XYZ file of C-alpha atoms in Angstrom:
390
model
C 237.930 -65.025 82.136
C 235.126 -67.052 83.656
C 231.503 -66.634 83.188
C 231.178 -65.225 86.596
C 234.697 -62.895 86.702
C 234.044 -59.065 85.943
C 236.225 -58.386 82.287
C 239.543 -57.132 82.780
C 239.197 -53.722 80.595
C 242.599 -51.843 80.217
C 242.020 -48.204 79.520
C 245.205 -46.786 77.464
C 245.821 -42.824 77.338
C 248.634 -41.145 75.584
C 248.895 -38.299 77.733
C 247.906 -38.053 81.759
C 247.341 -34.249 81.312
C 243.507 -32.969 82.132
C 242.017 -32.289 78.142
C 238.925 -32.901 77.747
C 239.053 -36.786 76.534
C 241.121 -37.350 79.765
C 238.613 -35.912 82.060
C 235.912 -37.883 80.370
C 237.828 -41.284 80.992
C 238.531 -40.420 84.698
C 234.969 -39.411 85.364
C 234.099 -42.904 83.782
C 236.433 -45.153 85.976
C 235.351 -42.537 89.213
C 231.899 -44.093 89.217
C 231.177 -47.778 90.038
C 231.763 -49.906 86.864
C 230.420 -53.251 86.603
C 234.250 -54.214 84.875
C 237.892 -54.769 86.266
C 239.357 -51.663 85.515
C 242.994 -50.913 84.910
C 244.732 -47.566 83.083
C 248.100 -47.232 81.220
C 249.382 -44.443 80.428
C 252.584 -41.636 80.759
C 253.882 -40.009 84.189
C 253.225 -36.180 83.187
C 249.734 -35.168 84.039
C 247.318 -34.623 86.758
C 243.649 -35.967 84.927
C 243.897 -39.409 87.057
C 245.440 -38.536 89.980
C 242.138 -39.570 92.068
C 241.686 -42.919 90.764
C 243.890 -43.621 93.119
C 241.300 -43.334 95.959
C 239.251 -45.831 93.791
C 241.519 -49.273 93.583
C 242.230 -48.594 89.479
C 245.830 -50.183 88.967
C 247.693 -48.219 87.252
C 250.985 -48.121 84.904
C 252.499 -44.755 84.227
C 255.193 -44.995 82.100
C 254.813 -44.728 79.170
C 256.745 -42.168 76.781
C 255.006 -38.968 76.030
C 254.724 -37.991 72.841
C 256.201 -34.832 71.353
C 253.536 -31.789 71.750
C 251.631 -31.223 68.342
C 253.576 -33.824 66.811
C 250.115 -35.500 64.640
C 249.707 -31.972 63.188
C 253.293 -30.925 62.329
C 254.739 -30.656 58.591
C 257.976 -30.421 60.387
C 259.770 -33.901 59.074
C 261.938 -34.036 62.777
C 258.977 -33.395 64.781
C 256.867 -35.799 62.743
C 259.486 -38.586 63.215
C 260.087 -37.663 66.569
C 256.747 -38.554 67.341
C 256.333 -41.634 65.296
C 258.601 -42.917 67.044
C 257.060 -41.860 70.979
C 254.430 -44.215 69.154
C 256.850 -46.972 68.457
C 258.231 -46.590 71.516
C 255.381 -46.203 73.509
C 253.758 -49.401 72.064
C 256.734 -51.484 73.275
C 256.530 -50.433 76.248
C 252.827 -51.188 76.643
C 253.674 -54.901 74.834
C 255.809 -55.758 78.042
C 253.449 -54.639 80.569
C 251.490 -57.268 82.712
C 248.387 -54.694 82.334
C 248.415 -55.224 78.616
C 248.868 -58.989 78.832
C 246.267 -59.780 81.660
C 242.660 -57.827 80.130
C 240.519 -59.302 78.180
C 239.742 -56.355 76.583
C 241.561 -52.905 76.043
C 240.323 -49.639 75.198
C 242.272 -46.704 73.085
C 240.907 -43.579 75.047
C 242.090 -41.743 72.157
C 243.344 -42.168 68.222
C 246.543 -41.766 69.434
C 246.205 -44.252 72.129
C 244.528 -46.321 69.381
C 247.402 -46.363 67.342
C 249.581 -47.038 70.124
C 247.522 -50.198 71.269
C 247.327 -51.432 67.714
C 251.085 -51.539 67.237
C 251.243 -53.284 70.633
C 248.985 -55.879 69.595
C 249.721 -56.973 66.179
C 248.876 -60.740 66.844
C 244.921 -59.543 67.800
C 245.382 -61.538 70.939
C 242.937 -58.858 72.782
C 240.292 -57.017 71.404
C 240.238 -53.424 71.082
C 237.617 -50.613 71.101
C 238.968 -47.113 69.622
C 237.562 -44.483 70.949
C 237.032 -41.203 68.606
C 236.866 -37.962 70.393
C 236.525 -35.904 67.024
C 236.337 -35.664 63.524
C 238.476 -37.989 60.870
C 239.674 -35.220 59.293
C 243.107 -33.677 58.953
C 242.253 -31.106 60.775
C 241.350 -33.138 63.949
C 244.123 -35.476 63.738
C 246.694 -33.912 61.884
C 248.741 -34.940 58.643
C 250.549 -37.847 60.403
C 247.636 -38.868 62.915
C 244.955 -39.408 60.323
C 246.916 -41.635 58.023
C 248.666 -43.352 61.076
C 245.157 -44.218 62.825
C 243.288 -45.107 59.239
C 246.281 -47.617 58.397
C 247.011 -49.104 62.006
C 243.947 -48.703 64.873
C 241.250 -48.781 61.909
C 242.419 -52.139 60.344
C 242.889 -53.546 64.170
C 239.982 -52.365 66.155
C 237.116 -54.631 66.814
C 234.767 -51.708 68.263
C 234.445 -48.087 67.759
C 232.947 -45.459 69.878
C 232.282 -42.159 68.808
C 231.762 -39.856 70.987
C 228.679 -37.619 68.975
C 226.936 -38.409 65.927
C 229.135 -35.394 64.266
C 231.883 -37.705 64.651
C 230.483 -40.150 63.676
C 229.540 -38.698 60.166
C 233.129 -37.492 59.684
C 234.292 -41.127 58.502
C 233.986 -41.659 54.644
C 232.135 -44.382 53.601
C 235.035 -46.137 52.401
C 236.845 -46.514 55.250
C 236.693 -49.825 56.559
C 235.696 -49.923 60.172
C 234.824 -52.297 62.309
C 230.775 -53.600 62.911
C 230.345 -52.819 66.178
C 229.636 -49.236 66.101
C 228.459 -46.879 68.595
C 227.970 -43.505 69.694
C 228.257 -43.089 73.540
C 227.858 -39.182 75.503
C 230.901 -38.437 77.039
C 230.492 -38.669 80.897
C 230.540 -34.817 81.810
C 230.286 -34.519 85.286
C 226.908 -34.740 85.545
C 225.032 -36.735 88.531
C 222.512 -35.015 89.060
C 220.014 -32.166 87.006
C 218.449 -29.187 87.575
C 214.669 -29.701 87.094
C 213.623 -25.937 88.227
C 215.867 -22.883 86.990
C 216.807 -20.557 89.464
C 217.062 -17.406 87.524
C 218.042 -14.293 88.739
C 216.515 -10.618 87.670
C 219.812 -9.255 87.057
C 222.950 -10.782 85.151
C 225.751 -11.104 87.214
C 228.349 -13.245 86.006
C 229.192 -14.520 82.363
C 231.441 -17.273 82.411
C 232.974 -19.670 79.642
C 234.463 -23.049 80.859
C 237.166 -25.172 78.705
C 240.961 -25.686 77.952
C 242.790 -22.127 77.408
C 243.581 -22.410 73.640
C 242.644 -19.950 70.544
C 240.275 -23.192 69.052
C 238.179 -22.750 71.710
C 237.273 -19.105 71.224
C 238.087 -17.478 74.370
C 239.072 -14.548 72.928
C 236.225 -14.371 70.705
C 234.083 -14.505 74.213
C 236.100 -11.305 75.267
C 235.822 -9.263 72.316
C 231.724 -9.785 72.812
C 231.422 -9.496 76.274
C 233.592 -5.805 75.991
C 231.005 -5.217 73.020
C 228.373 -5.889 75.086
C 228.546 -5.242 78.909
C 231.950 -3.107 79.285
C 231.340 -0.557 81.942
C 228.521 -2.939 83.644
C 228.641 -4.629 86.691
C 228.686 -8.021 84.875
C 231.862 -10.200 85.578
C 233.000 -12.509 82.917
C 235.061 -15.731 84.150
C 237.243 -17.740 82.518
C 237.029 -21.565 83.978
C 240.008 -23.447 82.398
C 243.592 -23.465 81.798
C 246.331 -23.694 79.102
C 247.888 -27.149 78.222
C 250.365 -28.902 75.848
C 252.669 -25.902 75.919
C 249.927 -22.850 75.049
C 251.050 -20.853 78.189
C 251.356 -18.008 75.441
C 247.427 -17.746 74.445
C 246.234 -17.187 77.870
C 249.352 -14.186 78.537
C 247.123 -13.094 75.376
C 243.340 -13.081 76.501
C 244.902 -11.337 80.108
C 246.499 -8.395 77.371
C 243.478 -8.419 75.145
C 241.260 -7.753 78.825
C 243.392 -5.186 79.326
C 243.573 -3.464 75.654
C 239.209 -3.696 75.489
C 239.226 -2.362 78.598
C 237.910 -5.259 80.920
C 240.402 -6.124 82.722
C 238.941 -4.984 85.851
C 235.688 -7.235 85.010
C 237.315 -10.359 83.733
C 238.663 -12.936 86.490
C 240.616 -15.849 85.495
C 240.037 -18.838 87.516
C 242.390 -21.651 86.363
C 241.195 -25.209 86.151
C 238.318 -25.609 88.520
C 237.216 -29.063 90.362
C 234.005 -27.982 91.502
C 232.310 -27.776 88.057
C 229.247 -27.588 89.482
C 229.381 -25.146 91.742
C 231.002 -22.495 88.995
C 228.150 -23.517 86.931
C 225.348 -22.443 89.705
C 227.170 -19.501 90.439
C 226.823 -18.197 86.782
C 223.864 -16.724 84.947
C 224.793 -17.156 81.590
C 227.173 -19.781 79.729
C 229.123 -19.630 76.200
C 230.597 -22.142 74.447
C 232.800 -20.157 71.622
C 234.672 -22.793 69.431
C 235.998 -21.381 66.117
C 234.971 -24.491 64.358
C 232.484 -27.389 64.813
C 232.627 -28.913 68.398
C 233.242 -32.930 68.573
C 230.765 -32.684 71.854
C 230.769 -30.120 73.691
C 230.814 -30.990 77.195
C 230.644 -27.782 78.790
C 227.005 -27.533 76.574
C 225.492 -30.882 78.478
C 226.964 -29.635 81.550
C 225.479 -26.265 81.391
C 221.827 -27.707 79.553
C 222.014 -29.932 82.980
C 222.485 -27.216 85.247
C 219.379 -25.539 84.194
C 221.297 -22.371 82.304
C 220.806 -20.556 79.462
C 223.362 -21.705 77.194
C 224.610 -19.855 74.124
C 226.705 -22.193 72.119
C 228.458 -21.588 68.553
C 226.793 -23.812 66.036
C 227.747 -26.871 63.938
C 229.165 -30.078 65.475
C 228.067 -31.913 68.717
C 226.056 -28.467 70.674
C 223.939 -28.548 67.208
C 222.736 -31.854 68.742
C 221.420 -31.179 71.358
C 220.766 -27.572 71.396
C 217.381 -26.281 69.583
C 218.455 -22.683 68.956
C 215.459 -20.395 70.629
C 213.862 -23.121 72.278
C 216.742 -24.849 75.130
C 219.957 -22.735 73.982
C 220.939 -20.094 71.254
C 223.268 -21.288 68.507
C 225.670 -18.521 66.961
C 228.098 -18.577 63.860
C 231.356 -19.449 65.261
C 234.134 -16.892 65.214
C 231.758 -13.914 65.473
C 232.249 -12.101 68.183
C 229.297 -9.445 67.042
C 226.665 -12.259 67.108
C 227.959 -13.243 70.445
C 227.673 -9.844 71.668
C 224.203 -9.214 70.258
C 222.768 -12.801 71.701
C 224.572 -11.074 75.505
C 222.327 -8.434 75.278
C 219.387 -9.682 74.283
C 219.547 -12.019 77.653
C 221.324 -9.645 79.739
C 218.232 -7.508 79.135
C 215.646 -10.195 79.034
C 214.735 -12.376 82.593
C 211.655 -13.809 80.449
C 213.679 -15.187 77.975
C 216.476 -16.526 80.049
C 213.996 -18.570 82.373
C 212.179 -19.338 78.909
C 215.601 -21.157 77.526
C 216.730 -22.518 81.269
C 213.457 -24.192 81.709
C 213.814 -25.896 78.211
C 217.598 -26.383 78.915
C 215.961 -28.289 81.872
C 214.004 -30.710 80.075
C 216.208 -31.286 77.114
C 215.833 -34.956 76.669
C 218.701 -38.023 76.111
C 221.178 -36.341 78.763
C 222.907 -38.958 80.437
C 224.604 -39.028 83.783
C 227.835 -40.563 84.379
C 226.514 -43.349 86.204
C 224.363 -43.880 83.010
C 227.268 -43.466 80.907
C 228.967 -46.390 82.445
C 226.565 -48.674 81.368
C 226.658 -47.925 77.711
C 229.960 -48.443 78.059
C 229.764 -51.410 79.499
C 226.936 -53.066 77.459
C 229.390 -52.184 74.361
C 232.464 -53.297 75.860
C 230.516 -57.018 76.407
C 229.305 -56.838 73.295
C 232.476 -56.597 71.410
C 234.683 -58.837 73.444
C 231.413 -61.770 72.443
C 231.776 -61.278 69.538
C 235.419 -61.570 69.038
C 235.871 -64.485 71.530
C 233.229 -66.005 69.276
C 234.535 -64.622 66.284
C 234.765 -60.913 65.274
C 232.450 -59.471 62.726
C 234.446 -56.617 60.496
């Protein structure tokens, strides 16, 4: 690479399917970049279907990896999917993608451990790219020991995607000097500066992947507690991947048995983020445990709404509970339900917390996103052509 060529960045993903990591990366390459952009990743999945409206190159075959492979005791399953790594990093070694950046990035720890398996020889440098917590319960009994021993040891730069996540790695663990924490890209290009608030709640609505984790059903049981019999809607923005078909049949029954059926719509996986957002009054974020980020809680604090979020993890960074959002224990469907009421009941308080949510400072857009990227992605590949600092 010449001084005056853009970097040659390959982006590797280990699955293609629209999570919430995967729709971060897209949005990324989706805005102008000041890099050469390229993706690698498996056939199955719809998340980057419209790069190819914006001149990304892309390789799509690699392997996909058994479904809830890093998290299963199961001793097939878990060498089933050691060996979609294996496999998966072979195939990446022999592709021209791989051998042509100057610099590749591991979209996820998976994907990390992937690219460090490809790459024994540190020919390229890498940047691993944590979406959540180092824990067990994040990446599973095989993933955290897998990415600790192989994408740790190999990485040159790590970006984390909150200071929660951050946190989560022990002070032992030995990870590479160039550190960062970079905001997701959420969707956002523009903010709402003036909340448009209406005098009566219409619509509740939740927005994220259809799985129990992310507390959907704990959002039903408040919202029957709460506003059953009303003329409030709730909607469900999201749909079920890597083989959880089952929860969602679940929430539908669990409408049905609190007796909301008739006020609960589910929409699927919606493009138009934006518009679902400005057609709601009132947003929840319900995960059962602490959030890595919380994406849905910048998009909604951009959008001007009132945002009740449970607390812990990424939201409890940017959310000031009374002030620009309410915070609630996670898992407790009675605290949801008491927070509903309070703002279903309250236009004063719900412009109070939208106007805050307005001003709520260090947002960035996804065009601004793409330059922290990029800044980090030059500074690592400096330092390793000039030698890496560990």
């Amino acid at each position: 690479m010449s001084a005056s060529d853009p970097m040659r960045v390959l982006h590797v993903t280990h699955t293609a399917q629209p999570g919430g990591a995967e729709l971060a990366l897209a949005r990324l390459l989706t805005q102008p970049h000041p890099w050469r952009a390229t993706l690698h990743g498996p056939s199955h999945g719809t998340a980057f279907d419209q790069l190819s409206d914006q001149e990304v190159p892309q390789a799509r075959d690699l392997p996909a990896l058994p479904t809830g492979g890093t998290r299963s005791r199961a001793p097939l399953l878990a060498a089933r999917y050691l060996a979609g790594l294996r496999d998966a990093a072979q195939v990446l070694r022999r592709s021209p993608l791989f051998r042509e950046a100057d610099l590749v990035h591991a979209n996820t720890a998976p994907a990390a451990i992937i690219c460090a398996l490809a790459d024994r020889t540190r020919r390229r440098p890498l940047v691993a790219h944590l979406r959540g917590p180092l824990t067990v319960e994040s990446l599973g009994p095989i993933g955290l020991p897998a990415f600790r021993a192989l994408a740790v040891r190999r990485a040159d730069g790590l970006i984390a995607n909150s200071r929660f996540t951050l946190a989560s790695v022990p002070r032992s663990t030995r990870f590479p000097a160039h550190r960062t924490v970079i905001q997701s890209p959420s969707g956002i290009t523009d903010r709402i500066r003036q909340p448009r608030i209406r005098a009566e709640v219409r619509a509740v609505g939740m927005v994220g992947r259809l799985q129990h984790w992310k507390g959907q059903h704990v959002f039903l049981r408040a919202f029957a507690a709460a506003l059953r019999g009303t003329g409030v809607r709730a909607y469900l923005c999201g749909a079920p991947l890597f083989g959880e078909a089952a929860y969602e049949t679940w929430l539908r029954e669990l409408a049905g048995e609190l007796g909301i059926g008739e006020q609960v719509t589910f929409l699927g996986h919606v493009d138009d983020l934006t518009g679902f957002l400005d057609s709601i009054d009132i947003l929840v974020h319900a995960s059962l445990g602490p959030e890595p980020l919380g994406q849905t809680v910048l998009q909604g604090l951009a959008r001007a709404l009132p945002v009740v979020a449970s607390e812990g993890g990424g939201p409890g960074e940017w959310i000031r509970s009374g002030s620009n959002g309410i915070l609630v224990r996670p898992g407790d469907p009675d605290a949801l339900a008491a927070v509903l009421r309070t703002l279903v009941g309250s236009p004063r308080l719900r412009h109070d917390l939208a106007t805050a949510a307005a001003g709520t400072p260090g947002l960035l857009s996804d065009a601004e996103c793409v330059d922290r990227h990029a800044e980090f992605f030059a500074t690592v590949h400096r330092a390793a052509v000039t030698g890496p600092a560990r």
